[in-house]
Amino acid sequence: MEKNKAPVIIGCDHAAYPLKEIVKAYLIKQGIEVADAGTDKEDSVDYPDFAIKVAEALSKGNVERGILLCGTGIGMSMAANRFPGVRAALCNDLFSAGMSRRHNNANVLVMGGRVIGDVLALEIVKTWLETPFDGGRHQSRLEKFDQMGEK
Ligand code: RB5
């Protein structure tokens, strides 16, 4: 399968800072350009501040792919999905990672640094980057997202 080498913006909070560094190093090794939105240490921060940085970049069309990491991945998912055009998928397993691309065309991968180990996280990233969107009936389903709130 052809690798997706599109640039990626990555952000995390303190709970997932070590995982962010591991994922970032992996992406760079794959030849993928990485924009690091922070945080850059393990001091306590508020995860929405970093979700906003990543989701805004996606929403404005500055970048096509993002990765967000926090303790569980839950807070980052909630925050990122408030932004138009952002489809953030919490994937702490390989099946969800593949399906989030095939059926949901997820443009932000979210993982929980306190939930999964580093090796699984990198497998998830690899799967997520390499799996294409199936399109077809899934595209028309996603288009319904844009109609929400218009009624
Ligand atoms: C931080 O303690 C924790 O709440 C955060 O990383 C995340 O799990 C929130 O959803």
XYZ file of N, CA, C and O and ligand atoms in Angstrom:
614
model
N 0.842 -1.208 0.000
C 0.000 0.000 0.000
C 0.880 1.262 0.000
O 1.890 1.301 0.691
N 0.502 2.248 -0.808
C 1.265 3.492 -0.900
C 1.209 4.262 0.417
O 0.145 4.440 0.999
N 2.378 4.708 0.888
C 2.405 5.450 2.140
C 1.935 6.877 1.929
O 2.258 7.484 0.917
N 1.166 7.388 2.892
C 0.763 8.789 2.844
C 1.868 9.609 3.485
O 2.137 9.476 4.668
N 2.523 10.444 2.671
C 3.655 11.232 3.174
C 3.267 12.693 3.378
O 4.140 13.560 3.434
N 1.959 12.963 3.453
C 1.513 14.339 3.651
C 1.998 14.841 5.015
O 2.110 14.059 5.964
N 2.305 16.146 5.114
C 2.738 16.684 6.408
C 1.692 16.445 7.491
O 0.494 16.380 7.215
N 2.159 16.328 8.709
C 1.285 16.042 9.850
C 1.549 17.073 10.949
O 2.699 17.403 11.230
N 0.468 17.568 11.551
C 0.632 18.409 12.748
C 0.292 17.549 13.959
O -0.701 16.811 13.951
N 1.121 17.627 14.975
C 0.941 16.776 16.151
C 0.892 17.639 17.416
O 1.604 18.632 17.533
N -0.004 17.265 18.329
C -0.112 17.978 19.593
C -0.449 17.018 20.720
O -0.990 15.932 20.485
N -0.123 17.416 21.928
C -0.375 16.549 23.081
C -0.486 17.387 24.342
O -0.200 18.587 24.329
N -0.881 16.748 25.431
C -0.766 17.388 26.740
C 0.339 16.667 27.517
O 1.039 15.793 26.984
N 0.485 17.029 28.778
C 1.571 16.467 29.599
C 1.483 14.945 29.710
O 2.497 14.252 29.747
N 0.238 14.428 29.748
C 0.037 12.991 29.964
C 0.584 12.160 28.818
O 0.881 10.974 28.994
N 0.678 12.756 27.652
C 1.124 11.998 26.475
C 2.377 12.604 25.855
O 2.729 12.253 24.726
N 3.045 13.470 26.590
C 4.262 14.082 26.035
C 5.303 13.021 25.621
O 5.836 13.089 24.504
N 5.594 12.021 26.460
C 6.586 11.029 26.023
C 6.167 10.306 24.739
O 6.984 10.075 23.856
N 4.865 9.988 24.626
C 4.391 9.313 23.413
C 4.497 10.240 22.207
O 4.842 9.799 21.103
N 4.222 11.512 22.417
C 4.322 12.471 21.290
C 5.732 12.474 20.724
O 5.935 12.482 19.500
N 6.724 12.458 21.595
C 8.112 12.462 21.120
C 8.424 11.192 20.324
O 9.139 11.236 19.322
N 7.886 10.076 20.769
C 8.110 8.798 20.079
C 7.432 8.803 18.707
O 8.021 8.412 17.697
N 6.188 9.268 18.666
C 5.443 9.320 17.393
C 6.110 10.298 16.432
O 6.277 10.009 15.239
N 6.517 11.431 16.958
C 7.178 12.451 16.124
C 8.461 11.881 15.497
O 8.690 12.030 14.293
N 9.261 11.217 16.303
C 10.517 10.630 15.795
C 10.210 9.588 14.715
O 10.901 9.513 13.691
N 9.159 8.814 14.922
C 8.758 7.800 13.929
C 8.367 8.467 12.605
O 8.805 8.032 11.527
N 7.574 9.523 12.694
C 7.113 10.202 11.481
C 8.293 10.781 10.711
O 8.383 10.646 9.484
N 9.195 11.419 11.434
C 10.366 12.024 10.790
C 11.193 10.940 10.099
O 11.645 11.110 8.972
N 11.339 9.808 10.775
C 12.095 8.686 10.194
C 11.439 8.174 8.898
O 12.123 7.663 8.008
N 10.126 8.319 8.832
C 9.405 7.892 7.617
C 9.485 8.945 6.512
O 8.887 8.772 5.438
N 10.154 10.057 6.794
C 10.271 11.116 5.790
C 9.065 12.025 5.745
O 8.832 12.725 4.759
N 8.295 12.019 6.827
C 7.086 12.847 6.887
C 7.408 14.149 7.627
O 8.004 14.129 8.708
N 6.989 15.259 7.022
C 7.197 16.571 7.642
C 6.252 16.702 8.839
O 5.056 16.429 8.708
N 6.793 17.133 9.985
C 5.974 17.217 11.197
C 5.992 18.642 11.756
O 7.060 19.219 11.959
N 4.800 19.188 11.998
C 4.687 20.453 12.718
C 4.302 20.098 14.153
O 3.290 19.421 14.379
N 5.099 20.532 15.096
C 4.873 20.194 16.506
C 4.172 21.353 17.219
O 4.754 22.418 17.409
N 2.916 21.114 17.605
C 2.119 22.149 18.267
C 2.298 22.122 19.787
O 1.616 22.852 20.503
N 3.211 21.265 20.294
C 3.404 21.157 21.731
C 2.430 20.199 22.366
O 1.648 19.566 21.647
N 2.481 20.035 23.624
C 3.336 20.663 24.605
C 4.751 20.078 24.532
O 4.949 19.033 23.899
N 5.682 20.755 25.151
C 7.065 20.320 24.991
C 7.715 19.888 26.302
O 8.935 19.808 26.399
N 6.893 19.614 27.296
C 7.416 19.040 28.547
C 6.273 18.373 29.322
O 5.127 18.428 28.895
N 6.619 17.776 30.464
C 5.611 17.025 31.215
C 4.918 17.846 32.301
O 4.199 17.293 33.136
N 5.127 19.167 32.297
C 4.409 20.028 33.244
C 2.931 20.062 32.853
O 2.602 20.097 31.657
N 2.070 20.107 33.869
C 0.630 20.038 33.611
C 0.137 21.205 32.754
O 0.458 22.368 33.010
N -0.633 20.856 31.722
C -1.232 21.858 30.823
C -2.695 21.484 30.602
O -3.140 20.417 31.037
N -3.420 22.356 29.910
C -4.826 22.079 29.581
C -4.909 21.529 28.153
O -4.578 22.240 27.194
N -5.387 20.295 28.028
C -5.385 19.654 26.704
C -6.161 20.426 25.627
O -5.764 20.393 24.453
N -7.251 21.179 25.969
C -7.952 21.867 24.874
C -7.065 22.878 24.149
O -7.240 23.112 22.946
N -6.094 23.464 24.857
C -5.222 24.460 24.204
C -4.462 23.845 23.032
O -4.219 24.508 22.018
N -4.123 22.579 23.148
C -3.341 21.912 22.097
C -4.260 21.291 21.043
O -3.913 21.255 19.861
N -5.430 20.869 21.484
C -6.436 20.401 20.517
C -6.811 21.556 19.590
O -6.951 21.373 18.369
N -6.949 22.745 20.157
C -7.329 23.928 19.358
C -6.254 24.213 18.307
O -6.572 24.456 17.139
N -4.996 24.173 18.703
C -3.911 24.461 17.741
C -3.952 23.502 16.555
O -3.830 23.915 15.402
N -4.108 22.234 16.847
C -4.112 21.225 15.780
C -5.400 21.325 14.954
O -5.353 21.345 13.723
N -6.534 21.405 15.628
C -7.823 21.421 14.911
C -7.972 22.684 14.072
O -8.519 22.631 12.964
N -7.471 23.800 14.559
C -7.539 25.042 13.781
C -6.733 24.925 12.495
O -7.170 25.383 11.437
N -5.575 24.314 12.588
C -4.730 24.138 11.394
C -5.452 23.287 10.353
O -5.401 23.567 9.153
N -6.162 22.247 10.805
C -6.935 21.392 9.897
C -8.120 22.157 9.319
O -8.375 22.132 8.114
N -8.830 22.839 10.206
C -10.050 23.540 9.828
C -9.763 24.639 8.814
O -10.555 24.889 7.906
N -8.617 25.294 8.957
C -8.239 26.371 8.022
C -7.635 25.822 6.734
O -7.328 26.578 5.825
N -7.397 24.520 6.693
C -6.831 23.915 5.483
C -5.323 24.066 5.377
O -4.745 23.864 4.311
N -4.674 24.424 6.495
C -3.211 24.582 6.467
C -2.489 23.236 6.364
O -1.340 23.175 5.952
N -3.156 22.177 6.781
C -2.572 20.845 6.793
C -3.718 19.845 6.677
O -4.863 20.160 7.020
N -3.429 18.644 6.145
C -4.509 17.675 5.907
C -4.613 16.588 6.968
O -5.628 15.904 7.056
N -3.539 16.401 7.739
C -3.549 15.326 8.738
C -3.039 15.836 10.078
O -2.060 16.591 10.137
N -3.683 15.377 11.164
C -3.240 15.747 12.498
C -3.249 14.537 13.428
O -3.964 13.555 13.186
N -2.429 14.626 14.452
C -2.410 13.597 15.497
C -2.476 14.304 16.840
O -1.743 15.267 17.083
N -3.399 13.851 17.693
C -3.544 14.419 19.034
C -3.437 13.305 20.075
O -4.017 12.227 19.897
N -2.735 13.600 21.136
C -2.491 12.607 22.181
C -2.742 13.230 23.543
O -2.252 14.329 23.825
N -3.516 12.536 24.372
C -3.642 12.940 25.778
C -3.689 11.655 26.600
O -3.318 10.583 26.097
N -4.102 11.722 27.848
C -4.069 10.539 28.696
C -4.929 9.412 28.146
O -4.463 8.288 27.957
N -6.193 9.728 27.888
C -7.118 8.731 27.343
C -7.387 8.922 25.858
O -7.846 7.991 25.184
N -7.210 10.130 25.384
C -7.598 10.493 24.010
C -9.007 11.069 23.962
O -9.415 11.616 22.935
N -9.725 10.965 25.063
C -11.137 11.382 25.056
C -11.280 12.903 24.968
O -12.021 13.432 24.126
N -10.587 13.608 25.830
C -10.707 15.075 25.846
C -10.254 15.694 24.533
O -10.911 16.611 24.008
N -9.162 15.208 23.995
C -8.657 15.739 22.716
C -9.686 15.511 21.609
O -9.904 16.387 20.758
N -10.323 14.334 21.603
C -11.335 14.043 20.574
C -12.514 15.001 20.695
O -12.979 15.556 19.691
N -12.973 15.173 21.922
C -14.129 16.056 22.141
C -13.842 17.468 21.654
O -14.664 18.092 20.976
N -12.674 17.961 22.016
C -12.322 19.348 21.664
C -12.126 19.492 20.153
O -12.665 20.418 19.535
N -11.377 18.597 19.549
C -11.049 18.733 18.126
C -12.295 18.649 17.247
O -12.405 19.352 16.239
N -13.251 17.804 17.643
C -14.436 17.610 16.799
C -15.404 18.781 16.811
O -16.406 18.766 16.101
N -15.111 19.817 17.597
C -15.944 21.036 17.556
C -15.608 21.915 16.352
O -16.335 22.859 16.069
N -14.505 21.617 15.683
C -14.061 22.474 14.587
C -14.607 21.963 13.254
O -14.515 20.767 12.958
N -15.141 22.880 12.431
C -15.681 22.468 11.132
C -14.619 21.767 10.289
O -13.472 22.224 10.233
N -15.015 20.698 9.667
C -14.096 19.982 8.768
C -13.168 19.024 9.476
O -12.422 18.288 8.826
N -13.189 19.039 10.812
C -12.314 18.130 11.559
C -13.073 16.840 11.860
O -14.198 16.870 12.365
N -12.455 15.727 11.499
C -13.011 14.412 11.818
C -11.956 13.671 12.636
O -11.082 12.988 12.083
N -12.029 13.902 13.937
C -11.037 13.315 14.844
C -11.543 11.971 15.347
O -12.676 11.864 15.816
N -10.707 10.950 15.235
C -11.104 9.598 15.631
C -10.194 9.079 16.736
O -8.972 9.035 16.570
N -10.821 8.716 17.844
C -10.068 8.119 18.954
C -9.837 6.646 18.640
O -10.778 5.853 18.582
N -8.599 6.295 18.407
C -8.268 4.913 18.012
C -7.179 4.370 18.921
O -6.005 4.719 18.768
N -7.571 3.538 19.833
C -6.594 2.884 20.696
C -6.428 1.410 20.298
O -5.917 0.608 21.070
N -6.900 1.072 19.097
C -6.705 -0.280 18.571
C -6.560 -0.195 17.062
O -6.963 0.792 16.434
N -5.999 -1.236 16.477
C -5.680 -1.231 15.048
C -6.921 -1.251 14.155
O -6.945 -0.615 13.111
N -7.933 -2.017 14.564
C -9.144 -2.112 13.737
C -9.794 -0.730 13.594
O -10.156 -0.303 12.493
N -9.917 -0.024 14.722
C -10.523 1.318 14.666
C -9.693 2.254 13.800
O -10.243 3.086 13.067
N -8.370 2.128 13.885
C -7.498 3.008 13.093
C -7.763 2.818 11.599
O -7.922 3.791 10.850
N -7.850 1.577 11.162
C -8.106 1.313 9.750
C -9.495 1.767 9.341
O -9.680 2.411 8.302
N -10.476 1.449 10.167
C -11.860 1.804 9.820
C -12.103 3.306 9.876
O -12.937 3.835 9.138
N -11.388 3.994 10.758
C -11.557 5.453 10.836
C -11.116 6.127 9.547
O -11.587 7.215 9.201
N -10.213 5.480 8.815
C -9.806 5.993 7.502
C -10.771 5.486 6.431
O -11.264 6.274 5.637
N -11.050 4.197 6.419
C -11.857 3.607 5.340
C -13.279 4.156 5.316
O -13.822 4.482 4.269
N -13.909 4.250 6.465
C -15.313 4.651 6.506
C -15.540 6.106 6.925
O -16.546 6.698 6.540
N -14.656 6.658 7.734
C -14.892 8.001 8.286
C -13.966 9.069 7.715
O -14.105 10.240 8.068
N -13.005 8.665 6.902
C -12.034 9.618 6.338
C -11.480 10.520 7.450
O -11.385 11.747 7.271
N -11.151 9.929 8.567
C -10.649 10.701 9.717
C -9.410 11.484 9.309
O -8.508 10.945 8.655
N -9.406 12.765 9.683
C -8.214 13.572 9.366
C -7.398 13.893 10.614
O -6.338 14.522 10.522
N -7.899 13.487 11.775
C -7.108 13.585 13.011
C -7.163 12.229 13.717
O -8.251 11.695 13.970
N -5.996 11.700 14.003
C -5.884 10.465 14.790
C -5.645 10.861 16.240
O -4.760 11.666 16.532
N -6.457 10.304 17.136
C -6.295 10.578 18.564
C -5.987 9.267 19.288
O -6.614 8.241 19.012
N -5.016 9.333 20.182
C -4.680 8.142 20.978
C -4.482 8.548 22.427
O -4.195 9.707 22.741
N -4.626 7.571 23.305
C -4.447 7.796 24.745
C -3.112 7.251 25.211
O -2.910 6.029 25.233
N -2.242 8.128 25.595
C -0.898 7.734 26.023
C -0.870 6.918 27.300
O 0.100 6.213 27.573
N -1.974 7.023 28.082
C -2.056 6.237 29.311
C -2.845 4.940 29.101
O -3.066 4.183 30.053
N -3.294 4.733 27.864
C -4.125 3.561 27.568
C -3.334 2.486 26.821
O -3.468 1.300 27.096
N -2.545 2.944 25.861
C -1.816 1.984 25.018
C -0.307 2.157 25.153
O 0.170 3.209 25.572
N 0.411 1.131 24.754
C 1.874 1.169 24.776
C 2.432 1.787 23.502
O 1.721 1.952 22.509
N 3.719 2.087 23.548
C 4.380 2.771 22.434
C 4.352 1.946 21.148
O 4.165 2.483 20.056
N 4.570 0.636 21.266
C 4.661 -0.208 20.069
C 3.314 -0.243 19.349
O 3.226 -0.067 18.126
N 2.244 -0.428 20.115
C 0.908 -0.428 19.512
C 0.603 0.946 18.915
O 0.050 1.046 17.807
N 0.963 1.999 19.621
C 0.706 3.361 19.117
C 1.349 3.557 17.745
O 0.715 4.103 16.832
N 2.562 3.105 17.571
C 3.233 3.278 16.273
C 2.598 2.415 15.192
O 2.510 2.835 14.029
N 2.115 1.239 15.557
C 1.393 0.397 14.586
C 0.102 1.090 14.162
O -0.299 1.037 12.997
N -0.549 1.722 15.120
C -1.795 2.450 14.828
C -1.508 3.612 13.884
O -2.220 3.835 12.897
N -0.450 4.357 14.161
C -0.072 5.489 13.298
C 0.189 4.986 11.877
O -0.307 5.552 10.893
N 0.956 3.907 11.768
C 1.303 3.345 10.456
C 0.030 2.964 9.682
O -0.167 3.356 8.540
N -0.845 2.221 10.342
C -2.108 1.800 9.712
C -2.930 3.006 9.294
O -3.474 3.070 8.185
N -3.018 3.965 10.192
C -3.850 5.157 9.943
C -3.325 5.951 8.753
O -4.095 6.451 7.940
N -2.024 6.068 8.655
C -1.437 6.839 7.547
C -1.559 6.100 6.215
O -1.669 6.727 5.164
N -1.541 4.795 6.252
C -1.488 4.019 5.014
C -2.861 3.610 4.474
O -2.958 3.153 3.340
N -3.885 3.724 5.298
C -5.211 3.247 4.865
C -5.980 4.356 4.151
O -6.198 5.427 4.722
N -6.396 4.116 2.906
C -7.168 5.136 2.186
C -8.651 5.135 2.564
O -9.153 4.154 3.112
N -9.324 6.209 2.214
C -10.767 6.348 2.403
C -11.474 5.540 1.317
O -11.098 5.597 0.149
N -12.531 4.798 1.689
C -13.274 3.990 0.718
C -14.162 4.836 -0.192
O -14.522 4.404 -1.294
N -14.567 6.022 0.281
C -15.435 6.890 -0.528
C -16.818 6.280 -0.708
O -17.319 5.557 0.155
N -17.456 6.568 -1.858
C -18.777 6.000 -2.168
C -19.822 6.383 -1.144
O -19.983 7.553 -0.804
N -20.541 5.383 -0.629
C -21.638 5.661 0.312
C -21.118 6.344 1.574
O -21.859 7.073 2.239
N -19.832 6.127 1.882
C -19.276 6.752 3.094
C -19.094 8.257 2.899
O -19.218 9.025 3.845
N -18.838 8.669 1.655
C -18.697 10.098 1.373
C -20.030 10.810 1.593
O -20.084 11.862 2.233
N -21.118 10.221 1.097
C -22.408 10.905 1.259
C -22.823 10.934 2.734
O -23.489 11.861 3.182
N -22.389 9.951 3.492
C -22.681 9.971 4.937
C -21.921 11.108 5.613
O -22.460 11.812 6.464
N -20.670 11.283 5.204
C -19.870 12.358 5.810
C -20.424 13.727 5.434
O -20.334 14.675 6.220
N -20.994 13.825 4.227
C -21.558 15.109 3.792
C -22.700 15.541 4.700
O -22.980 16.726 4.848
N -23.357 14.589 5.344
C -24.441 14.924 6.276
C -23.911 15.676 7.498
O -24.661 16.389 8.152
N -22.617 15.521 7.789
C -22.028 16.281 8.908
C -22.174 17.783 8.640
O -22.447 18.555 9.543
N -21.945 18.152 7.354
C -21.945 19.565 7.013
C -23.350 20.168 7.050
O -23.519 21.370 7.112
N -24.365 19.287 6.967
C -25.750 19.787 6.991
C -26.269 19.938 8.419
O -27.329 20.493 8.656
N -25.522 19.451 9.382
C -25.981 19.522 10.783
C -26.072 20.981 11.212
O -25.195 21.771 10.925
N -27.138 21.299 11.904
C -27.290 22.668 12.410
C -27.888 23.603 11.384
O -28.187 24.743 11.681
N -28.095 23.114 10.157
C -28.675 23.982 9.112
C -30.195 23.975 9.137
O -30.833 24.755 8.484
N -30.797 23.003 9.888
C -32.269 22.871 9.865
C -32.923 23.854 10.827
O -32.316 24.284 11.765
C -4.886 14.860 32.096
O -4.790 14.504 33.431
C -6.018 14.102 31.429
O -7.237 14.527 31.910
C -5.949 14.267 29.929
O -4.704 13.856 29.471
C -6.953 13.501 29.090
O -6.962 12.156 29.420
C -8.289 14.095 28.981
O -9.183 13.603 28.316
